[in-house]
Coordinates of C-alpha atoms in Angstrom, one line a residue:
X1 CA 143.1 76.7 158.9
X2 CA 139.9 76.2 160.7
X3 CA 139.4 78.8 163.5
X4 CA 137.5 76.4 166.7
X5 CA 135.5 78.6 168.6
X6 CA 136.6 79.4 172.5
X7 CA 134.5 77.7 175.2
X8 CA 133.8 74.0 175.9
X9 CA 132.1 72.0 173.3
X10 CA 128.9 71.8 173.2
X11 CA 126.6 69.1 175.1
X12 CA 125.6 66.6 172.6
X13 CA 121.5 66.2 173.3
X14 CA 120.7 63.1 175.0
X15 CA 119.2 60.3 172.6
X16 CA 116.2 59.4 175.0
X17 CA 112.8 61.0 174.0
X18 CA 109.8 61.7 175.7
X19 CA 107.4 61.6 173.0
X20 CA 109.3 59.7 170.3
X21 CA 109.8 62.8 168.5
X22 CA 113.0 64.2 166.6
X23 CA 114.3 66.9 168.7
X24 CA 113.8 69.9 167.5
X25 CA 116.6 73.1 166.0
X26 CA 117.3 74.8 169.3
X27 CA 115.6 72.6 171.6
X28 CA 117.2 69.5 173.6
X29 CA 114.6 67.2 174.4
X30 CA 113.1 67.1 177.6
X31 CA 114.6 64.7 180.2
X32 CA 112.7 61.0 180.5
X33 CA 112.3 60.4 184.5
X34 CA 114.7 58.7 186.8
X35 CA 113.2 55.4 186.8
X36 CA 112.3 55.3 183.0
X37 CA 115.9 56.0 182.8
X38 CA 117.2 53.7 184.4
X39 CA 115.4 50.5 182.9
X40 CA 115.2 50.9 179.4
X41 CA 119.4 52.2 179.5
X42 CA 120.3 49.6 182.0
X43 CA 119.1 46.4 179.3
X44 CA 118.2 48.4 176.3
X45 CA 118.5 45.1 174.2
X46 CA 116.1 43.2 176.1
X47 CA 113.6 46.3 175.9
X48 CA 114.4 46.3 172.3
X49 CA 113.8 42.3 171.9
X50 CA 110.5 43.2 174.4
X51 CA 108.8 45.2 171.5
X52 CA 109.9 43.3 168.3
X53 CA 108.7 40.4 170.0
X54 CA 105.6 42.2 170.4
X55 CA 105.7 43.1 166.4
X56 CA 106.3 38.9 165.9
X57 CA 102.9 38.3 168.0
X58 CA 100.9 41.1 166.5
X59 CA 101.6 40.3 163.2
X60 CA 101.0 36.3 163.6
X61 CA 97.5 37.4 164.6
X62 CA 96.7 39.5 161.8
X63 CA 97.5 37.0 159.2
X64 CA 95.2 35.1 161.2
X65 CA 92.7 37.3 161.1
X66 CA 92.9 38.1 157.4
X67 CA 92.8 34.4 156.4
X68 CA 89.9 34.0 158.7
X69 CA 88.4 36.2 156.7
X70 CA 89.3 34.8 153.7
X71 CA 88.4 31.0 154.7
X72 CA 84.7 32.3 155.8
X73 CA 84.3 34.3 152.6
X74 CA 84.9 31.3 151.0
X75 CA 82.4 28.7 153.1
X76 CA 79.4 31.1 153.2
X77 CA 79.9 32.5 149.0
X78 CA 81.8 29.8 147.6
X79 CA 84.0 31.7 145.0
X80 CA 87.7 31.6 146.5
X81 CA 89.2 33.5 144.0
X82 CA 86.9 36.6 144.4
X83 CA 86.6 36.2 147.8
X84 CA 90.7 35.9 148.6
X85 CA 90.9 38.8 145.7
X86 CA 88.3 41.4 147.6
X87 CA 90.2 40.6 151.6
X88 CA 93.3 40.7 150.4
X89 CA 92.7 43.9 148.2
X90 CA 90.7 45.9 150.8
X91 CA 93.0 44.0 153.2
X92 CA 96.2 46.4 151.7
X93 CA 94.5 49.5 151.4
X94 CA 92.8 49.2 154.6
X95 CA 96.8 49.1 156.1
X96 CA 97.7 51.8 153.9
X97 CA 95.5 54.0 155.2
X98 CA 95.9 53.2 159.1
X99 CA 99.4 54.2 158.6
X100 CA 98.9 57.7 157.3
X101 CA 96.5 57.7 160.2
X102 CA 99.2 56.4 162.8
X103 CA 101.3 59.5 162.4
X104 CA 99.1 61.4 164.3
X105 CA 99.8 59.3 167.3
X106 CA 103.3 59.4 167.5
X107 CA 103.5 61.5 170.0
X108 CA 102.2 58.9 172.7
X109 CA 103.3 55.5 170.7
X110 CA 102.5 53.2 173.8
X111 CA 99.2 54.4 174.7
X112 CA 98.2 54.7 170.8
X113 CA 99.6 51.2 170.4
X114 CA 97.7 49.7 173.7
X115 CA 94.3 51.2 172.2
X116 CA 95.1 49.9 169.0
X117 CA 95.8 46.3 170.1
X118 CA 92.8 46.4 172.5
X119 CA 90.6 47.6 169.6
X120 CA 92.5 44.6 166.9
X121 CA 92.0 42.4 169.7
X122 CA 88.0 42.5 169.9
X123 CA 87.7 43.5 166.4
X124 CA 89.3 40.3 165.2
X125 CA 88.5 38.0 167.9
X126 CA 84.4 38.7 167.2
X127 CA 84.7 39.1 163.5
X128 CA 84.2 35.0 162.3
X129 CA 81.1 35.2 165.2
X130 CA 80.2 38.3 163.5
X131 CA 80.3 37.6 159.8
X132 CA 78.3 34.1 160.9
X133 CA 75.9 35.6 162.4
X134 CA 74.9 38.1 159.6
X135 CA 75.2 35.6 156.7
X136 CA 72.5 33.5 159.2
X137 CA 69.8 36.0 160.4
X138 CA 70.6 39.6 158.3
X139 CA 71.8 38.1 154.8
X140 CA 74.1 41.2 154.4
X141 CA 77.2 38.8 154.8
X142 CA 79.5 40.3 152.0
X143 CA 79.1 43.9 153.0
X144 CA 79.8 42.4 156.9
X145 CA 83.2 40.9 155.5
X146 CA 84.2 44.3 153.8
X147 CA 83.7 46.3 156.5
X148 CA 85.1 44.2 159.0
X149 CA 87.9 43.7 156.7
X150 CA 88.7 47.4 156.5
X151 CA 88.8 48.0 159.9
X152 CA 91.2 45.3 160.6
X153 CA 93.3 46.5 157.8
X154 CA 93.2 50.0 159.5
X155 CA 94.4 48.6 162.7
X156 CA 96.9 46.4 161.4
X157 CA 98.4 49.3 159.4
X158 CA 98.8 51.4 162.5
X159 CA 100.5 49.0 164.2
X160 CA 104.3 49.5 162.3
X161 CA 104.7 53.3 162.8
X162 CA 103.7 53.2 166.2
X163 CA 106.4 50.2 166.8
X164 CA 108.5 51.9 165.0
X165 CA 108.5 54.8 167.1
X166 CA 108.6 52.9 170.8
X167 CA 111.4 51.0 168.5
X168 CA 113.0 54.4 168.7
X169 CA 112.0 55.6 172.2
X170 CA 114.5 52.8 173.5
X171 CA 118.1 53.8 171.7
X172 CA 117.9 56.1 168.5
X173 CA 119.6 54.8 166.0
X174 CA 119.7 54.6 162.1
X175 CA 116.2 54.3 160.6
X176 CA 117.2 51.8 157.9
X177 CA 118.2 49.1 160.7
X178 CA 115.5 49.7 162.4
X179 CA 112.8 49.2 159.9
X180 CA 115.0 46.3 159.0
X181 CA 114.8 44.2 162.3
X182 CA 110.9 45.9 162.6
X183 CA 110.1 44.1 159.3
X184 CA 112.1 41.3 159.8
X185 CA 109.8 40.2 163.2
X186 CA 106.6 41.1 161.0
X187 CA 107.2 39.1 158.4
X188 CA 108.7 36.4 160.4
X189 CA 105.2 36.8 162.7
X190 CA 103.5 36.5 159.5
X191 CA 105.1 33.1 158.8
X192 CA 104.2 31.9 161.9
X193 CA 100.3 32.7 161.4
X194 CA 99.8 31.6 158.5
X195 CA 101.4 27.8 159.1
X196 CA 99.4 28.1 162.5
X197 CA 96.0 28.6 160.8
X198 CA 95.8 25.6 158.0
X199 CA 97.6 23.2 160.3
X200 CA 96.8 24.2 164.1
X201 CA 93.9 27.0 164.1
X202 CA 91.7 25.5 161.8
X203 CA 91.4 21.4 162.3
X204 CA 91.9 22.1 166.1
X205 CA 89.6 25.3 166.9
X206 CA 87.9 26.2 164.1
X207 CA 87.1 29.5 162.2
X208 CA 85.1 31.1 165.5
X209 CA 87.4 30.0 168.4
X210 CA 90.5 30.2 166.5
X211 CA 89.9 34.0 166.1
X212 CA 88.4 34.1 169.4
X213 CA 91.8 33.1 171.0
X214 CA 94.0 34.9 168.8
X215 CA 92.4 37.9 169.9
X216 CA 93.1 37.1 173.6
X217 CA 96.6 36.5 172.4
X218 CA 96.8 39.6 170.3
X219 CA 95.7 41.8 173.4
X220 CA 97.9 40.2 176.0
X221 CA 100.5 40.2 174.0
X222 CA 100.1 43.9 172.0
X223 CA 98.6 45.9 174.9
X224 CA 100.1 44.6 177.7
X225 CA 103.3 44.2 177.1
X226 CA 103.8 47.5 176.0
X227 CA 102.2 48.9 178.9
X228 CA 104.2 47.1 180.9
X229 CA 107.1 48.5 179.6
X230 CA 106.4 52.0 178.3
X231 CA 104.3 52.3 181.6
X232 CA 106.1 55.6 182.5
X233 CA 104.6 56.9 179.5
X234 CA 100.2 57.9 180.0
X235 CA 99.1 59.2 183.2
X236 CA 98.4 57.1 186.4
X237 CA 94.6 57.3 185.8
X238 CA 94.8 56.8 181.8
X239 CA 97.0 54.0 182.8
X240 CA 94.8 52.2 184.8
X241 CA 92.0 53.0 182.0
X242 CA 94.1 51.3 179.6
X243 CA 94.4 48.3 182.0
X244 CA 91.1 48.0 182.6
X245 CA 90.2 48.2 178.3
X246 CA 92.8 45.4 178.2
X247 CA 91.1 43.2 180.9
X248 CA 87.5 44.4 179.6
X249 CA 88.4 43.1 176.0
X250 CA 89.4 39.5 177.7
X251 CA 86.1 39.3 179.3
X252 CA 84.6 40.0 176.2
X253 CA 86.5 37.4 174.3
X254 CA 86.1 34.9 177.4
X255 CA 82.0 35.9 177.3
X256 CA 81.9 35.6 173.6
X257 CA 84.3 32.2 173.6
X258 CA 81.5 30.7 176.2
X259 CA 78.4 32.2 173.7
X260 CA 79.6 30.7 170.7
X261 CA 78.4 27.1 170.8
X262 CA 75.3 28.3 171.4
X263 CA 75.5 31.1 168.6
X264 CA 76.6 28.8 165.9
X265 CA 73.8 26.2 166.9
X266 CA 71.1 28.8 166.4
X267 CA 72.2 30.1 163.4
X268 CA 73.2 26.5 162.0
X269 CA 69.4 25.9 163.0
X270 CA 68.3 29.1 161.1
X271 CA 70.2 27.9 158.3
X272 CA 70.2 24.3 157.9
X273 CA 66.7 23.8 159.5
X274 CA 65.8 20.6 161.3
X275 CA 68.1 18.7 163.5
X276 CA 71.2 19.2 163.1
X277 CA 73.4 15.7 163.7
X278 CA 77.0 16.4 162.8
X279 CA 79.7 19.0 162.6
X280 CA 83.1 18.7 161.9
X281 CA 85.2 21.6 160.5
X282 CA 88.3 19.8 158.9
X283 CA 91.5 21.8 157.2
X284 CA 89.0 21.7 154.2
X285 CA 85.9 22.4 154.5
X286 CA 82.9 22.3 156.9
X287 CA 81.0 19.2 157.0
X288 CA 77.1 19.3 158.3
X289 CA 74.9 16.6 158.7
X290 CA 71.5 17.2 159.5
X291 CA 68.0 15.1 159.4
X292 CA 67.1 12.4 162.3
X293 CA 68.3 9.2 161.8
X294 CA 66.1 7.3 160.1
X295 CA 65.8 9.9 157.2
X296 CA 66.0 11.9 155.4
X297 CA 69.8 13.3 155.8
X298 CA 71.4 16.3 154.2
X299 CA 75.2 17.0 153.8
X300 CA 76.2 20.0 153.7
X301 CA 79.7 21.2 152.4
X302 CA 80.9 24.7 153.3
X303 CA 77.1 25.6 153.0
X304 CA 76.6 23.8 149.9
X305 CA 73.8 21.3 149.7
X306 CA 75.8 18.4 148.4
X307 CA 73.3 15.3 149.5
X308 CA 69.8 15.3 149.6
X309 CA 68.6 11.6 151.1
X310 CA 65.3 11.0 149.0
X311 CA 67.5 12.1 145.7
X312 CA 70.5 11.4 146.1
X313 CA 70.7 8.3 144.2
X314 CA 70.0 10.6 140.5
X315 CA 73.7 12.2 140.3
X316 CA 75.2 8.6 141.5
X317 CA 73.3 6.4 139.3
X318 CA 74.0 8.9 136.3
X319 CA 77.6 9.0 136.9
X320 CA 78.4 5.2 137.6
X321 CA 76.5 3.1 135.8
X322 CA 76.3 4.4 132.1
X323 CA 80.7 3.9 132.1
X324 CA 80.4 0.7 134.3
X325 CA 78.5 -0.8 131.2
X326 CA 80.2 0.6 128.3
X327 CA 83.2 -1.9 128.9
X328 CA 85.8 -4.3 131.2
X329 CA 84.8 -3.1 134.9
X330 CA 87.3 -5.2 137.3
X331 CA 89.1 -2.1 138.8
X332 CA 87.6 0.9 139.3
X333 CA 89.3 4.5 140.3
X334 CA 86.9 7.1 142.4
X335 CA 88.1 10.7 142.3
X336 CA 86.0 11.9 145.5
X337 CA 83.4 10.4 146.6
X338 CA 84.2 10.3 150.2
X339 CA 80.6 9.8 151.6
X340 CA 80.8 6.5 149.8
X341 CA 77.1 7.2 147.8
X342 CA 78.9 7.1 144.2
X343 CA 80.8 4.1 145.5
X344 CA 77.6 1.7 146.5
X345 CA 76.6 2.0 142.9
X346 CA 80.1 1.3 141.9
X347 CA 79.8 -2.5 144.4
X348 CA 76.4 -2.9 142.7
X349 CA 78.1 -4.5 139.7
X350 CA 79.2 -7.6 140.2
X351 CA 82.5 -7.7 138.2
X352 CA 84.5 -5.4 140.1
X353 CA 87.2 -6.5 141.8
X354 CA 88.7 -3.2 143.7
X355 CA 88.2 0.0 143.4
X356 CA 90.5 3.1 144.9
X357 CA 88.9 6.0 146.2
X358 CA 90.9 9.5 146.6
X359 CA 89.2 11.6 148.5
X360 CA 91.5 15.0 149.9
X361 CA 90.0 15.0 153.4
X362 CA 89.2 12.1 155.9
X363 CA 86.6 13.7 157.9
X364 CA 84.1 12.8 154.9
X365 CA 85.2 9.2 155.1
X366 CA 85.0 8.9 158.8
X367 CA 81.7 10.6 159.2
X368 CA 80.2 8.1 156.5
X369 CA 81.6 5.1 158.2
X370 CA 80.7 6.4 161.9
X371 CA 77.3 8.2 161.1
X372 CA 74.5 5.4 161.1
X373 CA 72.0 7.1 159.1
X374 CA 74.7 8.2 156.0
X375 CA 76.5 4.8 156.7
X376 CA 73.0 3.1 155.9
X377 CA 72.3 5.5 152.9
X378 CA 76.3 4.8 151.6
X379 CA 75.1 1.2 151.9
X380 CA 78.7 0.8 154.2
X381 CA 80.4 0.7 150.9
X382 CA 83.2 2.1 152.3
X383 CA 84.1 -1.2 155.1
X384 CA 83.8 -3.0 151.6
X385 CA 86.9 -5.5 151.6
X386 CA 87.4 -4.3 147.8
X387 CA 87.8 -1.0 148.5
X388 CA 90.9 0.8 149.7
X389 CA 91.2 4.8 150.6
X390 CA 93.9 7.5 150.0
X391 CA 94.0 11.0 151.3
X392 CA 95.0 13.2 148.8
X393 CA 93.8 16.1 146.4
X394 CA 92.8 14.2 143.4
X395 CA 95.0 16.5 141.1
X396 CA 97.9 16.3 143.1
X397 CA 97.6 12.6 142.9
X398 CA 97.5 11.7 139.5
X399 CA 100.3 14.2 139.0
X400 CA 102.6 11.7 141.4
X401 CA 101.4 8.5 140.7
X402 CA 103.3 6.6 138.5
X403 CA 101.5 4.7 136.1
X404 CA 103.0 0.6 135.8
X405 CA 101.8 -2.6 135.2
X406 CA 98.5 -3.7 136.9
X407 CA 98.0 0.2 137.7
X408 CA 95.9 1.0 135.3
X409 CA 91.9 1.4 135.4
X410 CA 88.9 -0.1 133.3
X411 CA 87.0 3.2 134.8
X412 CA 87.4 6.1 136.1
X413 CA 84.6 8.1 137.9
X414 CA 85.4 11.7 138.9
X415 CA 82.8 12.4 141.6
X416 CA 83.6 15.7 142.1
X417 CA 81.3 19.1 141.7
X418 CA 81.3 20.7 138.5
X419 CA 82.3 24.9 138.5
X420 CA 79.1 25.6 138.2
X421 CA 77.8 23.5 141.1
X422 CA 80.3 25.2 143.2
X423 CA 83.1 23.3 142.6
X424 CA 86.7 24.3 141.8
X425 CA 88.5 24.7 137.8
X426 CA 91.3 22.4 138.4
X427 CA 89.2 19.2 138.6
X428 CA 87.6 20.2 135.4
X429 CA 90.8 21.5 133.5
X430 CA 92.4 20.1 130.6
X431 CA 95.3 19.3 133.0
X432 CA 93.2 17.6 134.9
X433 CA 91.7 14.8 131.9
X434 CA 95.3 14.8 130.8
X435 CA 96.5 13.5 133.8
X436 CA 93.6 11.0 134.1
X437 CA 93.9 9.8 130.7
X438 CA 97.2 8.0 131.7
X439 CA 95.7 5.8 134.3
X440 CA 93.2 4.5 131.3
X441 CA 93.9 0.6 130.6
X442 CA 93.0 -0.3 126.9
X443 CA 89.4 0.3 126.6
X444 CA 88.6 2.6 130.0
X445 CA 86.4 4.9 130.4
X446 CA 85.9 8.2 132.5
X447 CA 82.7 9.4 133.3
X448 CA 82.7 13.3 134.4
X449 CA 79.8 15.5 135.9
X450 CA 79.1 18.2 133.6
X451 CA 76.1 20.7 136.1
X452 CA 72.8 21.1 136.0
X453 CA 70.4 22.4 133.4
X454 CA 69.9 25.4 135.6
X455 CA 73.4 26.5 135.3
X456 CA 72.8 26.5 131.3
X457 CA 74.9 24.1 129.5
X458 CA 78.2 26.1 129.3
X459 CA 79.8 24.0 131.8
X460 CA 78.7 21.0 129.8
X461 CA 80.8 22.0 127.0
X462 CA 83.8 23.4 128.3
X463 CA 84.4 20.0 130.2
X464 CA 83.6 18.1 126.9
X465 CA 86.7 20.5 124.8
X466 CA 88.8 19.5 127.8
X467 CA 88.5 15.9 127.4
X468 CA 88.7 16.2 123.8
X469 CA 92.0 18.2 123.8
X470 CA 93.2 15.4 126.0
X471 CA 92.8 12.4 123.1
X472 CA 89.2 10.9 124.0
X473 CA 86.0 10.4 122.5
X474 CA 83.2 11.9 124.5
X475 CA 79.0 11.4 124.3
X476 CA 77.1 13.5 126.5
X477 CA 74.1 12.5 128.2
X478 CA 71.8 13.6 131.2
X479 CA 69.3 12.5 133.9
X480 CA 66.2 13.9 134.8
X481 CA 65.5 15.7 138.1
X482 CA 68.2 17.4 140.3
X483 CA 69.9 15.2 143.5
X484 CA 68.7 17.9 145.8
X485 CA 65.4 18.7 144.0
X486 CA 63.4 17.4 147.4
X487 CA 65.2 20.0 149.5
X488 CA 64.9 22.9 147.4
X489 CA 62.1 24.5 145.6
X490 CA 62.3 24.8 142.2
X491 CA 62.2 23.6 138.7
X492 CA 63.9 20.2 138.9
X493 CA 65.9 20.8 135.9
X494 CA 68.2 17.7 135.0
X495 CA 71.9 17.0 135.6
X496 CA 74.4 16.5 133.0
X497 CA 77.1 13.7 132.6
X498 CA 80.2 13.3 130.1
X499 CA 81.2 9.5 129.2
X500 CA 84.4 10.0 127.2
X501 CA 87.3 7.0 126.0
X502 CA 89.7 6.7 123.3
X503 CA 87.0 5.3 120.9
X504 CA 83.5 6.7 121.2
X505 CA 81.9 5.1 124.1
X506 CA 78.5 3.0 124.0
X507 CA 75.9 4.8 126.3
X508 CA 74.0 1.8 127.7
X509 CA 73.6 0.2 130.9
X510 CA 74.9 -3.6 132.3
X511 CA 73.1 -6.3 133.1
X512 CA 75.4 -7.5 135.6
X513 CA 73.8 -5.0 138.5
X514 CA 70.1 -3.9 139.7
X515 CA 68.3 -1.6 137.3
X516 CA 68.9 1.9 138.4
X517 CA 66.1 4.0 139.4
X518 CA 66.9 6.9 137.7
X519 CA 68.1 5.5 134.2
X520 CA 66.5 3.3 131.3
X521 CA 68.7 2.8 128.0
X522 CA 66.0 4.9 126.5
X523 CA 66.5 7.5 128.6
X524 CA 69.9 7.7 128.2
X525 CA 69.6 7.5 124.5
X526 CA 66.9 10.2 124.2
X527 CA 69.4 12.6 126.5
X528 CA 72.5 12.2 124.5
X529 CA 70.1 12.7 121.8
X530 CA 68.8 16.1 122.6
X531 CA 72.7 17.5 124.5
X532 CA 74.1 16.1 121.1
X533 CA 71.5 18.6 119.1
X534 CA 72.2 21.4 121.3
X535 CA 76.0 21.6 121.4
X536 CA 77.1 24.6 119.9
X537 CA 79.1 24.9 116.6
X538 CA 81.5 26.5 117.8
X539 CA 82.4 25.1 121.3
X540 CA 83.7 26.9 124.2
X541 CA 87.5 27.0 125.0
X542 CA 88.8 23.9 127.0
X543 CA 89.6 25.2 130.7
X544 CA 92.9 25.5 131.9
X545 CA 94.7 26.0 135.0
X546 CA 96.6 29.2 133.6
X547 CA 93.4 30.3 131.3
X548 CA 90.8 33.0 132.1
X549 CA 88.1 31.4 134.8

């Protein structure tokens, strides 16, 4: 029998806190005021809904901010791989460690969380001005991008155990279902961000404002909302101090927002030099065009030099005409190629009858069709009545096409940057020439760029083992002097080519077009020649989308 003790029972502790705090053996918690009281325990769901709405926001803005990051570590570097591998990484230890930091604010969760938010806010917001603005002027970019990166990671990382705790502050109640719905609105938040930044932020803002406006958002919706419901909890004057940070971090944003034009103009100017005449920022890359209009241009993609006006005409001519000649050229597929400079050697020969050009983003396209100094270098090749266009990534389209009759091609040209040049694996992977090969009529040829001689020759080869691996013949050749060599000082080097088929390929040039400027069958000859005596016995490893990189 169990004995009850005599007295009432005893007064079960009330399940409001003051400071978000467990109460303590002994010690009933002290008593929230009247007015707190009554708002949070007259609609404690929509209080509840208040803050994980709050966690949604927060969290969509600092996915945002971390591909930011990401997408400008890319455009200024050029490596994806290392530069999504060093955010992300720093990115997760940086959160790590701003939640061991958070605990020490638990005691005042909504004025640690406004602070926070006020300081994610302008942190975030300024960082793509930032990181543009040292890659321009200091040259310390990388270092910029890690540091900015940690203390965004911090900031982000203190954000859960504070919500966590104002979570709390509302109704107690069991921690697992509490973390549940917590993380549920995070995640779902994160979702959110990272559709809006490809397809919204990106094509419609751009890197600077984008982050620029989702700090605005991340401090209206972080700081004040809390503060307008937890409002009870600092002091009237640290209250009004918080206020004030949260307007003052607006202004900023709003001053910074009206600054940036003229920000990115100077430091485009610093970079690029001369006049600038174009920019576009697309969902993949950032297009510059700069040089007055009668000549000479540059294009610029994501910082790389791409086109240099007085040389251009070297990497086109080496690429088109040696396959146009080696064969049946009545239909032609261009893999890239969107500024239409590859393409007006392609029209240069008078048996082709239409030609395809697959380009993944129509910004390049349009700017060489609208732009009258690249739309006289191109030629207009592109308002050609033989030529039609398709936006897609090359790879992704000859995975889905469906080779029939009358699809197939007498040449393929694969105008796109070699690995070394700054370009990505997959369009030089054995995948890749595996999935060309199909489109082949009896007797095609493809014609790849292998890099320049001052990248060393490994590129060269590891393209060649790819195309082997996929059934073709291949002879390499090269042509002397870079495309850019005019706009960069410098050896001039030479820039390498791959002609491959099913049975080894003449290298020679037609007689039905112009005589390029670049190329003389002797040339050519003496090239494949000299590549043919250098290639190694014991060649490098085909690349592959799964292999090392």
């Amino acid at each position: 029998m169990i004995n009850h003790p005599a007295g009432p029972p005893p007064a079960q502790p009330s399940l409001d806190l003051d400071d978000g705090s467990p109460p303590r053996p002994g010690r009933s918690p002290a008593p929230l005021p009247a007015r707190r009281r009554s708002r949070l325990r007259a609609r404690p769901e929509l209080a509840r809904l208040v803050v994980l709405l709050a966690a949604f926001v927060c969290a969509a803005c600092g996915l945002v901010y971390e591909l930011e990051l990401v997408a400008l570590g890319d455009y200024l570097l050029g490596d994806s791989v290392t530069q999504t591998s060093v955010v992300l990484s720093v990115m997760v230890f940086a959160m790590g460690l701003g939640s061991l930091l958070a605990k020490r604010f638990t005691r005042r969760p909504a004025t640690a969380f406004a602070l926070v938010e006020c300081a994610l806010a302008l942190t975030g917001g300024l960082s793509v001005l930032a990181i543009y603005s040292c890659w321009a002027w200091v040259g310390h970019h990388q270092a910029a991008v890690i540091g900015l990166t940690c203390l965004i990671g911090v900031l982000i990382g203190a954000e859960i155990p504070l919500l966590m705790t104002l979570v709390q502050r509302i109704r107690r109640e069991d921690a697992g279902r509490a973390a549940a719905d917590l993380f549920a609105a995070d995640y779902v938040g994160a979702l959110i961000g990272g559709l809006a930044f490809p397809f919204l932020i990106l094509p419609v803002l751009g890197p600077g404002s984008g982050a620029l406006v989702t700090g605005a958002v991340n401090a209206v919706a972080g700081a004040a909302v809390v503060l307008w419901l937890f409002r009870e909890e600092p002091a009237p004057r640290v209250r009004l101090l918080l206020w004030g940070g949260c307007g003052l971090v607006l202004a900023l944003l709003a001053a910074a927002s009206a600054w940036s034009d003229a920000v990115e103009r100077a430091a485009r100017q610093a970079l690029y030099g001369g006049q600038v005449r174009s920019v576009s920022q697309s969902r993949h890359q950032e297009i510059v065009l700069t040089g007055p209009a009668e000549g000479p241009l540059r294009l610029y993609l994501d910082g790389r030099l791409a086109v240099c006006g007085p040389d251009e005409y070297r990497g086109n001519e080496g690429l088109v005409h040696p396959a146009m000649a080696a064969g049946p050229d009545a239909r032609v597929l261009l893999l890239g190629g969107g500024d239409g400079l590859a393409l007006r050697e392609v029209l240069r020969h008078r048996g082709v009858r239409s030609v395809l050009v697959v380009d993944h983003d129509p910004a390049l396209p349009r700017l060489a069709r609208t732009d009258p100094g690249l739309a006289a270098l191109s030629g207009r090749s592109l308002d050609d009545p033989r030529v039609r266009t398709a936006q897609a990534d090359p790879l992704e389209w000859l995975r889905t096409v469906r080779p029939g009759p009358g699809e197939s091609f007498d040449v393929v040209l694969a105008d796109l940057p070699a690995p070394a040049d700054g370009g990505p694996v997959t369009f030089h992977s054995q995948e890749f020439y595996g999935l060309t090969t199909r489109l082949l009529a009896p007797g095609g040829r493809l014609a790849v760029r292998g890099g320049d001689e001052q990248h060393g020759w490994q590129g060269l080869w590891q393209a060649e083992s790819g195309l082997r691996a996929a059934g073709l013949r291949t002879v390499p050749y090269a042509v002397a002097g870079s495309a850019t060599a005019s706009c960069r000082p410098g050896p001039e080097g030479s820039q390498s080519f791959l002609l491959a088929a099913a049975a080894q390929p003449p290298l020679t040039l037609a007689p039905d077009a112009p005589p390029p400027r670049a190329l003389t069958p002797d040339t050519l000859r003496t090239s494949a020649a000299r590549l043919t005596a250098l290639r190694p016995l014991h060649p490098p490893a085909a690349l592959t989308l799964l292999g090392p990189h």
